[in-house]
Amino acid sequence: MIRRSFLSIMLLLCTLSALLTGCWDTKDINKRLMPVVMGICKEKNQEYQIILQIPSPQKQGSQYMESSSATITNAIDNIRTKSEKSIDLLHIRLFLVCEKTAREDLGDIIDYAVQANDISIKGLLAIVRGNFNEVIHHQINANPELSSYDFFSEQAGWTPETTITRLWEAYRDIKSYTQDMSIPILTKGTDTLYQFEGSAIVRVNKMVGEISSDEVLIYNVFQEKYTGGTIEVADQSSVKIKKATIKHSVKWTASGPELKSRILLKVEILENKNEESEEQIASKLKEIIEKRADKLLAELKNDRADALGIGQLFRRKMNEEQIKNWKQHWYLNMEHDITAEVTILNSIYLKSPNKIKKPVS
């Protein structure tokens, strides 16, 4: 009986100790600093400069902590050493990399961020053009840490003229034979926190070119990330794209890959001061979209970068050797025909100098 009671007490103590160890090292939120933005730039001496942007309610803005070292890990450890609180990197939403470093090598940065146990792979990537420190420390309102992320949030300030690339996507693309990526380029804003300068084209692990905001719109259609947006069809007319989808027809012939892409647009006319017909507006929009698409594809081939991920469409039709040679050979010689089909949804609230169309009763 005594032995049974002793065993019961020991079992109870072991259970309690297990519960205690589960939360023993939990830190109070007041003892932690939670950065939301990490800036990374390689200096002339090849050391990584790391800047952490941390929300600071007391300062009604942000607190900045920084350090430099030969490795990113050591630079962050240096920041932790001089910090009065524990630094939790799990809440980092945005990684800003200076353009100079992006043109040299993004691989080490992406590898570090993905392999670190305390960083979310859902974090977003952007490239900073201009003075790196000025852009990082730039503030407009009392909550710059929120504004930084809102520029890339589909529920806030993001527009279809801006690309969105997350860490896990970047890691996937730098390891892929058949897909590259595009990362937004930003500078310091004047009346806003940032100003976007198009997007960088990244081949394997470095920036090799860039595309304009107009071409980013086509890029997002290919990535099936397009939601809304307004296009000026002519000086006196504009349309709002309500829905944009794309369909592909893939064929591998004796001479190599052939691809036919159809961009399907459903639009509403916003302004039509010249009172052009719907057919005329649809024709002009079709021409604009097809020219942008052809220009985008030509630039990407010139950069030898498959940022549209076209190689993914052909993977099942290629053997291992063809997959490895996709960007160097097959992609550059691919026949690609891009067409656009425009559907005018309605023009009930058509604006013109003299009249507004009314619904037919």
PDB file of C-alpha atoms in Angstrom, residues 42-213:
ATOM      1  CA  LYS A  42      26.437  44.161 -47.759  1.00  0.00           C
ATOM      2  CA  GLU A  43      28.998  46.887 -47.126  1.00  0.00           C
ATOM      3  CA  LYS A  44      32.236  47.590 -49.010  1.00  0.00           C
ATOM      4  CA  ASN A  45      34.198  45.481 -46.521  1.00  0.00           C
ATOM      5  CA  GLN A  46      31.833  42.573 -47.336  1.00  0.00           C
ATOM      6  CA  GLU A  47      30.199  42.718 -43.917  1.00  0.00           C
ATOM      7  CA  TYR A  48      26.424  42.495 -43.625  1.00  0.00           C
ATOM      8  CA  GLN A  49      24.722  45.577 -42.211  1.00  0.00           C
ATOM      9  CA  ILE A  50      21.538  44.533 -40.406  1.00  0.00           C
ATOM     10  CA  ILE A  51      18.879  47.038 -39.331  1.00  0.00           C
ATOM     11  CA  LEU A  52      15.835  45.970 -37.316  1.00  0.00           C
ATOM     12  CA  GLN A  53      12.754  48.195 -37.237  1.00  0.00           C
ATOM     13  CA  ILE A  54      10.784  47.667 -34.024  1.00  0.00           C
ATOM     14  CA  PRO A  55       7.361  49.170 -33.172  1.00  0.00           C
ATOM     15  CA  SER A  56       7.668  51.605 -30.274  1.00  0.00           C
ATOM     16  CA  PRO A  57       4.338  52.830 -28.825  1.00  0.00           C
ATOM     17  CA  GLN A  58       6.217  55.036 -26.356  1.00  0.00           C
ATOM     18  CA  LYS A  59       7.936  56.909 -29.202  1.00  0.00           C
ATOM     19  CA  GLN A  60       4.785  56.838 -31.361  1.00  0.00           C
ATOM     20  CA  GLY A  61       6.895  55.416 -34.141  1.00  0.00           C
ATOM     21  CA  SER A  62       9.752  52.953 -34.418  1.00  0.00           C
ATOM     22  CA  GLN A  63      12.929  51.998 -32.642  1.00  0.00           C
ATOM     23  CA  TYR A  64      15.916  50.973 -34.763  1.00  0.00           C
ATOM     24  CA  MET A  65      18.709  48.598 -33.774  1.00  0.00           C
ATOM     25  CA  GLU A  66      21.609  47.714 -36.050  1.00  0.00           C
ATOM     26  CA  SER A  67      24.951  45.968 -36.289  1.00  0.00           C
ATOM     27  CA  SER A  68      27.438  44.731 -38.901  1.00  0.00           C
ATOM     28  CA  SER A  69      29.334  41.464 -39.151  1.00  0.00           C
ATOM     29  CA  ALA A  70      30.741  38.948 -41.618  1.00  0.00           C
ATOM     30  CA  THR A  71      27.590  36.842 -41.225  1.00  0.00           C
ATOM     31  CA  ILE A  72      23.918  37.740 -40.767  1.00  0.00           C
ATOM     32  CA  THR A  73      23.635  35.432 -37.764  1.00  0.00           C
ATOM     33  CA  ASN A  74      26.523  37.097 -35.947  1.00  0.00           C
ATOM     34  CA  ALA A  75      25.217  40.589 -36.721  1.00  0.00           C
ATOM     35  CA  ILE A  76      21.862  39.700 -35.164  1.00  0.00           C
ATOM     36  CA  ASP A  77      23.610  38.116 -32.164  1.00  0.00           C
ATOM     37  CA  ASN A  78      25.494  41.407 -31.694  1.00  0.00           C
ATOM     38  CA  ILE A  79      22.171  43.273 -31.638  1.00  0.00           C
ATOM     39  CA  ARG A  80      20.804  40.798 -29.100  1.00  0.00           C
ATOM     40  CA  THR A  81      23.906  41.269 -26.930  1.00  0.00           C
ATOM     41  CA  LYS A  82      23.464  45.022 -26.614  1.00  0.00           C
ATOM     42  CA  SER A  83      19.675  44.878 -26.300  1.00  0.00           C
ATOM     43  CA  GLU A  84      18.053  45.223 -22.891  1.00  0.00           C
ATOM     44  CA  LYS A  85      15.261  42.856 -23.973  1.00  0.00           C
ATOM     45  CA  SER A  86      14.911  39.575 -25.831  1.00  0.00           C
ATOM     46  CA  ILE A  87      14.554  39.974 -29.620  1.00  0.00           C
ATOM     47  CA  ASP A  88      11.887  37.822 -31.283  1.00  0.00           C
ATOM     48  CA  LEU A  89      12.296  37.607 -35.089  1.00  0.00           C
ATOM     49  CA  LEU A  90       9.124  35.594 -35.646  1.00  0.00           C
ATOM     50  CA  HIS A  91       7.084  38.732 -36.368  1.00  0.00           C
ATOM     51  CA  ILE A  92       9.263  40.077 -39.194  1.00  0.00           C
ATOM     52  CA  ARG A  93       6.929  40.786 -42.098  1.00  0.00           C
ATOM     53  CA  LEU A  94       9.224  42.499 -44.564  1.00  0.00           C
ATOM     54  CA  PHE A  95      12.858  42.009 -45.650  1.00  0.00           C
ATOM     55  CA  LEU A  96      14.425  45.000 -47.416  1.00  0.00           C
ATOM     56  CA  VAL A  97      17.631  44.301 -49.362  1.00  0.00           C
ATOM     57  CA  CYS A  98      19.743  47.092 -50.872  1.00  0.00           C
ATOM     58  CA  GLU A  99      20.018  47.037 -54.676  1.00  0.00           C
ATOM     59  CA  LYS A 100      23.819  46.635 -54.662  1.00  0.00           C
ATOM     60  CA  THR A 101      23.558  43.414 -52.651  1.00  0.00           C
ATOM     61  CA  ALA A 102      20.650  42.158 -54.785  1.00  0.00           C
ATOM     62  CA  ARG A 103      22.782  42.539 -57.924  1.00  0.00           C
ATOM     63  CA  GLU A 104      25.637  40.600 -56.322  1.00  0.00           C
ATOM     64  CA  ASP A 105      23.955  37.698 -54.509  1.00  0.00           C
ATOM     65  CA  LEU A 106      20.584  37.151 -52.822  1.00  0.00           C
ATOM     66  CA  GLY A 107      21.204  33.461 -52.202  1.00  0.00           C
ATOM     67  CA  ASP A 108      22.897  33.743 -48.801  1.00  0.00           C
ATOM     68  CA  ILE A 109      20.186  36.060 -47.469  1.00  0.00           C
ATOM     69  CA  ILE A 110      17.310  33.859 -48.622  1.00  0.00           C
ATOM     70  CA  ASP A 111      19.031  30.685 -47.376  1.00  0.00           C
ATOM     71  CA  TYR A 112      19.585  32.260 -43.955  1.00  0.00           C
ATOM     72  CA  ALA A 113      16.001  33.532 -43.614  1.00  0.00           C
ATOM     73  CA  VAL A 114      14.420  30.221 -44.632  1.00  0.00           C
ATOM     74  CA  GLN A 115      16.704  28.012 -42.551  1.00  0.00           C
ATOM     75  CA  ALA A 116      16.481  30.149 -39.386  1.00  0.00           C
ATOM     76  CA  ASN A 117      14.106  28.554 -36.909  1.00  0.00           C
ATOM     77  CA  ASP A 118      12.782  31.868 -35.582  1.00  0.00           C
ATOM     78  CA  ILE A 119      11.845  33.587 -38.872  1.00  0.00           C
ATOM     79  CA  SER A 120       8.548  33.109 -40.695  1.00  0.00           C
ATOM     80  CA  ILE A 121       8.911  31.998 -44.314  1.00  0.00           C
ATOM     81  CA  LYS A 122       5.796  34.047 -45.127  1.00  0.00           C
ATOM     82  CA  GLY A 123       7.834  37.259 -44.854  1.00  0.00           C
ATOM     83  CA  LEU A 124       7.909  39.492 -47.949  1.00  0.00           C
ATOM     84  CA  LEU A 125      10.949  40.588 -49.983  1.00  0.00           C
ATOM     85  CA  ALA A 126      11.667  44.003 -51.537  1.00  0.00           C
ATOM     86  CA  ILE A 127      14.735  45.685 -53.030  1.00  0.00           C
ATOM     87  CA  VAL A 128      15.744  49.190 -51.907  1.00  0.00           C
ATOM     88  CA  ARG A 129      17.035  51.665 -54.496  1.00  0.00           C
ATOM     89  CA  GLY A 130      18.906  54.771 -53.398  1.00  0.00           C
ATOM     90  CA  ASN A 131      20.288  55.546 -49.954  1.00  0.00           C
ATOM     91  CA  PHE A 132      19.636  52.379 -47.962  1.00  0.00           C
ATOM     92  CA  ASN A 133      19.716  53.946 -44.506  1.00  0.00           C
ATOM     93  CA  GLU A 134      17.436  56.820 -45.510  1.00  0.00           C
ATOM     94  CA  VAL A 135      14.795  54.453 -46.865  1.00  0.00           C
ATOM     95  CA  ILE A 136      14.901  52.193 -43.806  1.00  0.00           C
ATOM     96  CA  HIS A 137      14.677  55.072 -41.304  1.00  0.00           C
ATOM     97  CA  HIS A 138      12.127  57.037 -43.318  1.00  0.00           C
ATOM     98  CA  GLN A 139       8.902  57.758 -41.412  1.00  0.00           C
ATOM     99  CA  ILE A 140       5.677  59.464 -42.435  1.00  0.00           C
ATOM    100  CA  ASN A 141       3.192  58.844 -39.654  1.00  0.00           C
ATOM    101  CA  ALA A 142       3.049  57.477 -36.123  1.00  0.00           C
ATOM    102  CA  ASN A 143       2.871  53.851 -37.223  1.00  0.00           C
ATOM    103  CA  PRO A 144       5.497  53.291 -39.938  1.00  0.00           C
ATOM    104  CA  GLU A 145       5.869  49.665 -38.935  1.00  0.00           C
ATOM    105  CA  LEU A 146       2.314  49.041 -40.079  1.00  0.00           C
ATOM    106  CA  SER A 147       2.631  51.159 -43.212  1.00  0.00           C
ATOM    107  CA  SER A 148       5.682  49.170 -44.326  1.00  0.00           C
ATOM    108  CA  TYR A 149       3.636  45.993 -44.527  1.00  0.00           C
ATOM    109  CA  ASP A 150       0.434  47.605 -45.770  1.00  0.00           C
ATOM    110  CA  PHE A 151       2.175  48.535 -49.014  1.00  0.00           C
ATOM    111  CA  PHE A 152       2.344  44.807 -49.767  1.00  0.00           C
ATOM    112  CA  SER A 153      -0.969  43.736 -48.220  1.00  0.00           C
ATOM    113  CA  GLU A 154      -3.765  42.717 -50.588  1.00  0.00           C
ATOM    114  CA  GLN A 155      -6.213  44.016 -47.967  1.00  0.00           C
ATOM    115  CA  ALA A 156      -4.520  47.426 -47.790  1.00  0.00           C
ATOM    116  CA  GLY A 157      -2.223  49.421 -50.064  1.00  0.00           C
ATOM    117  CA  TRP A 158      -1.128  46.749 -52.575  1.00  0.00           C
ATOM    118  CA  THR A 159      -1.975  47.336 -56.245  1.00  0.00           C
ATOM    119  CA  PRO A 160      -1.629  45.034 -59.287  1.00  0.00           C
ATOM    120  CA  GLU A 161       1.332  47.128 -60.479  1.00  0.00           C
ATOM    121  CA  THR A 162       3.406  45.740 -57.589  1.00  0.00           C
ATOM    122  CA  THR A 163       4.790  42.230 -57.270  1.00  0.00           C
ATOM    123  CA  ILE A 164       4.540  40.174 -54.108  1.00  0.00           C
ATOM    124  CA  THR A 165       7.288  37.661 -53.341  1.00  0.00           C
ATOM    125  CA  ARG A 166       7.486  35.726 -50.091  1.00  0.00           C
ATOM    126  CA  LEU A 167      10.562  34.058 -48.642  1.00  0.00           C
ATOM    127  CA  TRP A 168       9.397  30.526 -49.373  1.00  0.00           C
ATOM    128  CA  GLU A 169       8.663  31.479 -52.999  1.00  0.00           C
ATOM    129  CA  ALA A 170      12.098  33.061 -53.390  1.00  0.00           C
ATOM    130  CA  TYR A 171      13.771  29.973 -51.901  1.00  0.00           C
ATOM    131  CA  ARG A 172      11.823  27.734 -54.293  1.00  0.00           C
ATOM    132  CA  ASP A 173      12.735  29.846 -57.332  1.00  0.00           C
ATOM    133  CA  ILE A 174      16.487  30.141 -56.686  1.00  0.00           C
ATOM    134  CA  LYS A 175      16.645  26.342 -56.487  1.00  0.00           C
ATOM    135  CA  SER A 176      14.552  25.803 -59.631  1.00  0.00           C
ATOM    136  CA  TYR A 177      15.783  25.026 -63.160  1.00  0.00           C
ATOM    137  CA  THR A 178      12.537  26.253 -64.721  1.00  0.00           C
ATOM    138  CA  GLN A 179      11.452  29.328 -62.775  1.00  0.00           C
ATOM    139  CA  ASP A 180      12.872  32.699 -61.741  1.00  0.00           C
ATOM    140  CA  MET A 181      11.216  35.567 -59.876  1.00  0.00           C
ATOM    141  CA  SER A 182      10.416  39.258 -59.721  1.00  0.00           C
ATOM    142  CA  ILE A 183      10.898  41.387 -56.580  1.00  0.00           C
ATOM    143  CA  PRO A 184       9.496  44.928 -56.131  1.00  0.00           C
ATOM    144  CA  ILE A 185      11.915  47.875 -56.198  1.00  0.00           C
ATOM    145  CA  LEU A 186      11.191  50.788 -53.885  1.00  0.00           C
ATOM    146  CA  THR A 187      12.674  54.167 -53.039  1.00  0.00           C
ATOM    147  CA  LYS A 188      12.003  56.698 -50.297  1.00  0.00           C
ATOM    148  CA  GLY A 189       8.630  58.328 -50.802  1.00  0.00           C
ATOM    149  CA  THR A 190       7.741  61.989 -50.459  1.00  0.00           C
ATOM    150  CA  ASP A 191       4.134  62.080 -49.275  1.00  0.00           C
ATOM    151  CA  THR A 192       4.077  58.309 -48.700  1.00  0.00           C
ATOM    152  CA  LEU A 193       6.486  55.923 -47.012  1.00  0.00           C
ATOM    153  CA  TYR A 194       7.686  54.284 -50.243  1.00  0.00           C
ATOM    154  CA  GLN A 195       7.598  54.887 -53.960  1.00  0.00           C
ATOM    155  CA  PHE A 196       7.663  51.868 -56.269  1.00  0.00           C
ATOM    156  CA  GLU A 197      10.013  51.820 -59.258  1.00  0.00           C
ATOM    157  CA  GLY A 198       8.767  48.701 -61.004  1.00  0.00           C
ATOM    158  CA  SER A 199      10.197  45.269 -60.206  1.00  0.00           C
ATOM    159  CA  ALA A 200      13.577  43.583 -60.362  1.00  0.00           C
ATOM    160  CA  ILE A 201      14.065  40.446 -62.434  1.00  0.00           C
ATOM    161  CA  VAL A 202      16.063  37.919 -60.430  1.00  0.00           C
ATOM    162  CA  ARG A 203      17.746  35.050 -62.258  1.00  0.00           C
ATOM    163  CA  VAL A 204      18.817  32.224 -59.942  1.00  0.00           C
ATOM    164  CA  ASN A 205      20.229  34.334 -57.090  1.00  0.00           C
ATOM    165  CA  LYS A 206      20.916  37.840 -58.424  1.00  0.00           C
ATOM    166  CA  MET A 207      19.141  40.797 -59.987  1.00  0.00           C
ATOM    167  CA  VAL A 208      19.751  40.859 -63.755  1.00  0.00           C
ATOM    168  CA  GLY A 209      17.200  43.410 -64.973  1.00  0.00           C
ATOM    169  CA  GLU A 210      13.942  45.190 -64.210  1.00  0.00           C
ATOM    170  CA  ILE A 211      10.479  45.755 -65.633  1.00  0.00           C
ATOM    171  CA  SER A 212       8.122  48.726 -65.457  1.00  0.00           C
ATOM    172  CA  SER A 213       4.893  48.932 -63.463  1.00  0.00           C
TER     173      SER A 213
END
